[in-house]
Each structure stands twice: as C-alpha cells, then as structure tokens.
Tab-separated table of C-alpha atoms in Angstrom:
chain	number	residue	atom	x	y	z
E	1	ASP	CA	7.879	-8.575	-86.258
E	2	ILE	CA	4.509	-10.327	-87.033
E	3	GLN	CA	3.462	-9.279	-90.568
E	4	MET	CA	-0.450	-8.977	-91.181
E	5	THR	CA	-1.566	-9.481	-94.659
E	6	GLN	CA	-5.264	-8.561	-95.627
E	7	SER	CA	-7.311	-9.834	-98.657
E	8	PRO	CA	-8.648	-8.375	-100.677
E	9	SER	CA	-6.975	-5.008	-100.838
E	10	SER	CA	-10.270	-3.639	-102.406
E	11	LEU	CA	-13.704	-4.785	-103.275
E	12	SER	CA	-16.956	-3.571	-104.644
E	13	ALA	CA	-20.241	-4.315	-103.091
E	14	SER	CA	-23.854	-3.224	-102.977
E	15	VAL	CA	-25.917	-2.152	-99.848
E	16	GLY	CA	-27.354	-5.515	-98.385
E	17	ASP	CA	-24.535	-7.559	-99.487
E	18	ARG	CA	-22.678	-9.890	-97.338
E	19	VAL	CA	-18.934	-9.329	-97.357
E	20	THR	CA	-15.894	-11.131	-95.936
E	21	ILE	CA	-12.544	-9.737	-95.506
E	22	THR	CA	-9.530	-12.163	-94.531
E	23	CYS	CA	-6.473	-11.198	-92.421
E	24	ARG	CA	-3.348	-13.492	-92.259
E	25	ALA	CA	-0.614	-13.388	-89.648
E	26	SER	CA	2.888	-14.350	-90.473
E	27	GLN	CA	2.974	-16.544	-87.240
E	28	GLY	CA	0.480	-17.614	-84.803
E	29	ILE	CA	-1.289	-14.833	-82.675
E	30	SER	CA	-3.830	-16.989	-80.652
E	31	ASN	CA	-6.781	-14.630	-80.952
E	32	SER	CA	-5.035	-11.420	-80.378
E	33	LEU	CA	-6.724	-9.649	-83.320
E	34	ALA	CA	-8.747	-6.581	-83.592
E	35	TRP	CA	-10.765	-4.956	-86.491
E	36	TYR	CA	-11.184	-1.409	-87.377
E	37	ARG	CA	-13.259	0.641	-89.638
E	38	GLN	CA	-12.028	4.084	-90.940
E	39	LYS	CA	-13.899	6.306	-92.949
E	40	PRO	CA	-12.324	8.984	-95.115
E	41	GLY	CA	-10.986	11.954	-93.001
E	42	LYS	CA	-11.726	10.253	-89.802
E	43	ALA	CA	-9.885	8.238	-86.934
E	44	PRO	CA	-10.321	4.437	-87.071
E	45	LYS	CA	-13.211	2.977	-85.120
E	46	LEU	CA	-12.739	-0.292	-83.185
E	47	LEU	CA	-15.207	-2.912	-84.412
E	48	LEU	CA	-13.935	-6.243	-82.883
E	49	TYR	CA	-11.202	-7.347	-80.340
E	50	ALA	CA	-10.216	-11.003	-79.396
E	51	ALA	CA	-10.949	-11.904	-82.982
E	52	SER	CA	-14.605	-12.309	-82.326
E	53	THR	CA	-15.764	-9.885	-79.515
E	54	LEU	CA	-18.010	-7.080	-80.645
E	55	GLU	CA	-17.113	-3.787	-79.072
E	56	SER	CA	-19.808	-2.138	-77.070
E	57	GLY	CA	-22.213	-0.177	-79.269
E	58	VAL	CA	-20.897	-1.893	-82.688
E	59	PRO	CA	-23.821	-3.254	-84.787
E	60	SER	CA	-24.443	-7.024	-84.659
E	61	ARG	CA	-23.996	-7.174	-88.652
E	62	PHE	CA	-20.302	-7.128	-87.844
E	63	SER	CA	-18.753	-10.536	-86.903
E	64	GLY	CA	-15.445	-11.963	-86.565
E	65	SER	CA	-13.816	-15.260	-86.447
E	66	GLY	CA	-10.445	-17.239	-86.631
E	67	SER	CA	-7.408	-18.156	-84.420
E	68	GLY	CA	-3.824	-18.726	-84.987
E	69	THR	CA	-2.846	-17.356	-88.159
E	70	ASP	CA	-6.213	-16.912	-90.203
E	71	PHE	CA	-9.034	-14.467	-89.374
E	72	THR	CA	-12.056	-13.004	-90.997
E	73	LEU	CA	-14.393	-10.045	-90.675
E	74	THR	CA	-17.932	-10.607	-92.030
E	75	ILE	CA	-20.465	-7.863	-92.493
E	76	SER	CA	-23.714	-9.525	-92.858
E	77	SER	CA	-25.918	-6.643	-94.793
E	78	LEU	CA	-23.967	-3.680	-95.844
E	79	GLN	CA	-25.051	-0.525	-94.831
E	80	PRO	CA	-24.197	3.062	-96.606
E	81	GLU	CA	-21.894	3.998	-93.707
E	82	ASP	CA	-19.896	0.621	-94.132
E	83	PHE	CA	-18.207	1.789	-97.379
E	84	ALA	CA	-14.828	2.541	-95.887
E	85	THR	CA	-11.506	1.074	-95.153
E	86	TYR	CA	-11.015	-1.905	-92.945
E	87	TYR	CA	-7.956	-2.870	-90.937
E	88	CYS	CA	-6.926	-5.675	-88.808
E	89	GLN	CA	-4.269	-5.467	-85.994
E	90	GLN	CA	-2.478	-7.887	-83.967
E	91	TYR	CA	-1.461	-7.217	-80.396
E	92	TYR	CA	-0.028	-10.874	-79.408
E	93	ASN	CA	3.526	-10.154	-79.750
E	94	THR	CA	4.556	-6.735	-79.074
E	95	PRO	CA	6.259	-4.568	-79.720
E	96	PRO	CA	5.754	-3.597	-82.213
E	97	ILE	CA	1.848	-3.574	-82.730
E	98	THR	CA	1.350	-4.303	-86.433
E	99	PHE	CA	-1.548	-3.383	-88.669
E	100	GLY	CA	-2.775	-5.201	-92.121
E	101	GLN	CA	-2.567	-2.813	-95.064
E	102	GLY	CA	-6.161	-2.239	-95.165
E	103	THR	CA	-8.993	-3.384	-97.484
E	104	ARG	CA	-11.018	-0.731	-99.311
E	105	LEU	CA	-14.764	-1.340	-99.437
E	106	GLU	CA	-16.406	0.558	-102.361
E	107	ILE	CA	-19.884	0.944	-103.449
E	108	LYS	CA	-20.626	-1.171	-106.816
U	1	GLU	CA	-18.665	10.226	-73.816
U	2	VAL	CA	-15.012	9.764	-73.867
U	3	GLN	CA	-13.148	12.540	-75.587
U	4	VAL	CA	-9.423	12.387	-76.700
U	5	VAL	CA	-8.224	15.709	-78.352
U	6	GLU	CA	-4.759	15.853	-80.030
U	7	SER	CA	-3.113	19.232	-80.828
U	8	GLY	CA	0.426	20.517	-81.785
U	9	GLY	CA	0.631	19.450	-85.191
U	10	ASP	CA	2.270	21.811	-87.859
U	11	LEU	CA	4.375	22.343	-90.888
U	12	VAL	CA	8.130	21.969	-89.857
U	13	GLN	CA	11.417	21.721	-91.848
U	14	PRO	CA	13.466	18.573	-92.237
U	15	GLY	CA	15.491	18.202	-89.104
U	16	GLY	CA	13.278	20.200	-86.935
U	17	SER	CA	11.395	19.530	-83.703
U	18	LEU	CA	7.684	19.427	-82.809
U	19	ARG	CA	5.682	18.354	-79.671
U	20	LEU	CA	2.321	16.790	-80.012
U	21	SER	CA	-0.184	16.792	-77.074
U	22	CYS	CA	-3.331	14.557	-76.384
U	23	ALA	CA	-5.865	15.570	-73.835
U	24	ALA	CA	-8.230	13.067	-72.478
U	25	SER	CA	-11.484	13.437	-70.618
U	26	THR	CA	-14.468	11.165	-69.241
U	27	PHE	CA	-12.503	8.356	-68.506
U	28	THR	CA	-9.764	7.282	-65.947
U	29	PHE	CA	-6.780	8.506	-68.076
U	30	SER	CA	-4.418	7.421	-65.385
U	31	SER	CA	-5.695	3.583	-65.482
U	32	TYR	CA	-4.849	3.178	-69.045
U	33	SER	CA	-1.855	2.452	-71.284
U	34	MET	CA	-1.573	5.012	-74.164
U	35	ASN	CA	-0.205	4.829	-77.818
U	36	TRP	CA	0.510	7.127	-80.480
U	37	VAL	CA	-0.368	5.710	-84.054
U	38	ARG	CA	0.198	7.666	-87.184
U	39	GLN	CA	-0.997	7.564	-90.935
U	40	ALA	CA	0.902	8.967	-93.813
U	41	PRO	CA	-1.061	10.514	-96.802
U	42	GLY	CA	-3.072	7.871	-98.634
U	43	LYS	CA	-1.319	5.054	-96.576
U	44	GLY	CA	-2.008	2.749	-93.743
U	45	LEU	CA	-1.932	2.686	-90.082
U	46	GLU	CA	1.549	2.601	-88.329
U	47	TRP	CA	2.166	2.103	-84.735
U	48	VAL	CA	4.525	4.578	-83.350
U	49	SER	CA	4.882	4.436	-79.471
U	50	TYR	CA	3.376	3.035	-76.447
U	51	ILE	CA	3.477	4.262	-72.577
U	52	SER	CA	2.093	2.239	-69.791
U	53	ALA	CA	-0.633	3.749	-67.182
U	54	ARG	CA	1.897	4.915	-64.743
U	55	GLY	CA	4.557	5.663	-67.452
U	56	SER	CA	7.051	2.945	-66.073
U	57	THR	CA	7.271	0.986	-69.461
U	58	ILE	CA	7.676	2.775	-72.877
U	59	TYR	CA	8.122	1.277	-76.268
U	60	TYR	CA	8.966	2.761	-79.670
U	61	ALA	CA	8.651	1.598	-83.463
U	62	ASP	CA	12.151	1.180	-84.871
U	63	SER	CA	11.394	3.952	-87.340
U	64	VAL	CA	11.252	6.616	-84.706
U	65	LYS	CA	13.457	5.184	-81.827
U	66	GLY	CA	15.945	7.617	-80.684
U	67	ARG	CA	14.221	10.727	-82.263
U	68	PHE	CA	10.894	10.477	-80.617
U	69	THR	CA	9.891	10.486	-76.861
U	70	ILE	CA	6.564	9.601	-75.267
U	71	SER	CA	5.541	10.958	-71.874
U	72	ARG	CA	2.415	11.364	-70.143
U	73	ASP	CA	1.102	13.708	-67.153
U	74	ASN	CA	-1.746	11.867	-65.296
U	75	ALA	CA	-2.452	14.775	-63.137
U	76	LYS	CA	-3.192	16.744	-66.313
U	77	ASN	CA	-4.939	13.905	-68.207
U	78	SER	CA	-2.479	14.379	-71.111
U	79	LEU	CA	-0.055	12.402	-73.215
U	80	TYR	CA	2.805	13.849	-75.237
U	81	LEU	CA	5.076	13.067	-78.179
U	82	GLN	CA	8.212	15.080	-78.439
U	83	MET	CA	9.652	14.666	-82.019
U	84	HIS	CA	13.123	15.552	-83.062
U	85	SER	CA	15.320	15.269	-86.128
U	86	LEU	CA	12.023	15.158	-88.238
U	87	ARG	CA	12.221	13.669	-91.843
U	88	ALA	CA	10.009	13.997	-94.816
U	89	GLU	CA	8.892	10.245	-94.090
U	90	ASP	CA	7.397	11.513	-90.611
U	91	THR	CA	4.655	13.229	-92.701
U	92	ALA	CA	1.441	11.908	-91.400
U	93	VAL	CA	-1.694	12.465	-89.296
U	94	TYR	CA	-0.730	11.379	-85.502
U	95	TYR	CA	-3.475	9.746	-83.529
U	96	CYS	CA	-3.610	9.410	-79.730
U	97	ALA	CA	-5.226	6.185	-78.787
U	98	SER	CA	-6.045	4.320	-75.457
U	99	GLU	CA	-5.719	0.619	-75.087
U	100	GLY	CA	-8.740	-1.687	-74.140
U	101	ASN	CA	-8.923	-3.583	-70.852
U	102	TRP	CA	-8.286	-6.814	-72.390
U	103	GLY	CA	-5.214	-6.199	-74.593
U	104	SER	CA	-3.310	-3.672	-76.582
U	105	TYR	CA	-6.183	-3.003	-79.079
U	106	PHE	CA	-7.205	0.733	-79.378
U	107	ASN	CA	-10.749	1.639	-78.152
U	108	TYR	CA	-10.581	5.320	-78.126
U	109	TRP	CA	-8.881	7.582	-80.792
U	110	GLY	CA	-8.589	11.228	-81.116
U	111	GLN	CA	-9.402	12.986	-84.333
U	112	GLY	CA	-5.695	13.224	-85.365
U	113	THR	CA	-3.330	16.086	-85.564
U	114	PRO	CA	-1.387	16.544	-89.012
U	115	VAL	CA	2.362	16.815	-89.141
U	116	THR	CA	4.038	17.903	-92.313
U	117	VAL	CA	7.895	17.767	-92.656
U	118	SER	CA	8.978	19.799	-95.714
U	119	SER	CA	11.324	22.593	-96.697
C-alpha cells in the first residue's frame, strides 16, 4: 500500500497569510493526487485533482504542484473559511485508495 | 446541484449488522463509480469500499473485507453498504462519495451517516 504523509500536522496562520502544506507519497504516484478541505462537522470538499487541476468552483487562491512523490498545496491569501483540516489522497495505485493523516490549519 | 444523501446509521451492538444507503440525484448516477469512506471520531479519512458504474468491479479495504458488502441499484440511483460482524473500531461517520471523470478522486460527497458500535 502507498503511504501518504502530510506536513505539518498542524499550523497557525492569520487571515491574508500565504500557507503551504506538503504531502509525500511512499512511492511514485505520477500526478494522481487530490486535495480536500474539511470543515468541522462537514463532509470533505474536493479542491484539486491531478495534483494541480482546480475543481470547478474552487477559488483561485488554491493551487497545487508536484509529481512523483512530493506535492504541495498552497493557499495564497487565507480567508476565514479556510481554517479547516486539509487532506491529500493518492489514486495512482488502487486499491487501496489512501489519504494523508491531515493538516489542521488554525487561526493565529 | 448534485445531491448525495446517506441514511441508515445507528447505534448497534458489537457483532451486529447494519445496512447503509446512499441516494443520489441530479447527476447520471449509473455512469459513475461510487465509494464509501469513513471517519472515526477525531480521526482522518479511511477509504472503505469501491464499486464500478455497472457494479462489475468491487474492492474493499482489508479492515472490512469479508464483513462488508457494497452494492448499487442504478434504477433507483442508490448505493448500499451491508455491514456484518461490526466491531468497536467500525465506529465512524460513513460517507458516500462519487468518483471524478479523470480518476479515483471524490468530487461529490454526502453529509455522512454516523455508525456507533457499542454495548
């Protein structure tokens, strides 16, 4: 199984900040990576797929990059609704589909 | 707007059974592969099971293999998860999620249905 490791596990930031979250795969996954945002008590929401393709309707402040084993999610200017938990997910070698452990983004 | 609505979650004793349902609307349900994903309290996301658009291909996570059965009824736009021999570690919110057009990522999610396994 492919293991996905996110860093950091948590971070604090302010509205307007630029933040980056990293996701590392235990083996190469090409660009078969998705990112989700999950607000407390809600279902996850797809932000990006194919590592860097923005899902329809997702604000352009979200961007993704990477290929192979190392990936990043960048939020260019944090908005209040972005304080949530973020997950990466690989879909290169399935089953099983695997998720990172999550990165909790908190207000500083 | 696409709607995906789960139901059937409940409190059940260890060793018991439960059947979850997921009703989809406003998208061509029969054209998309579907999945169940769960989230234990305070924990991350765990993929549980996959079924292809026509139901011909099915996969399970090792943690539920032999105990859970996924199925679908395209005429009713519905997805199901039959769960047997439930354990405390199956306690979670269970989400139904559809796959995107270009790979096994999840573009539409339901609101989730909670399953609690406890005596």
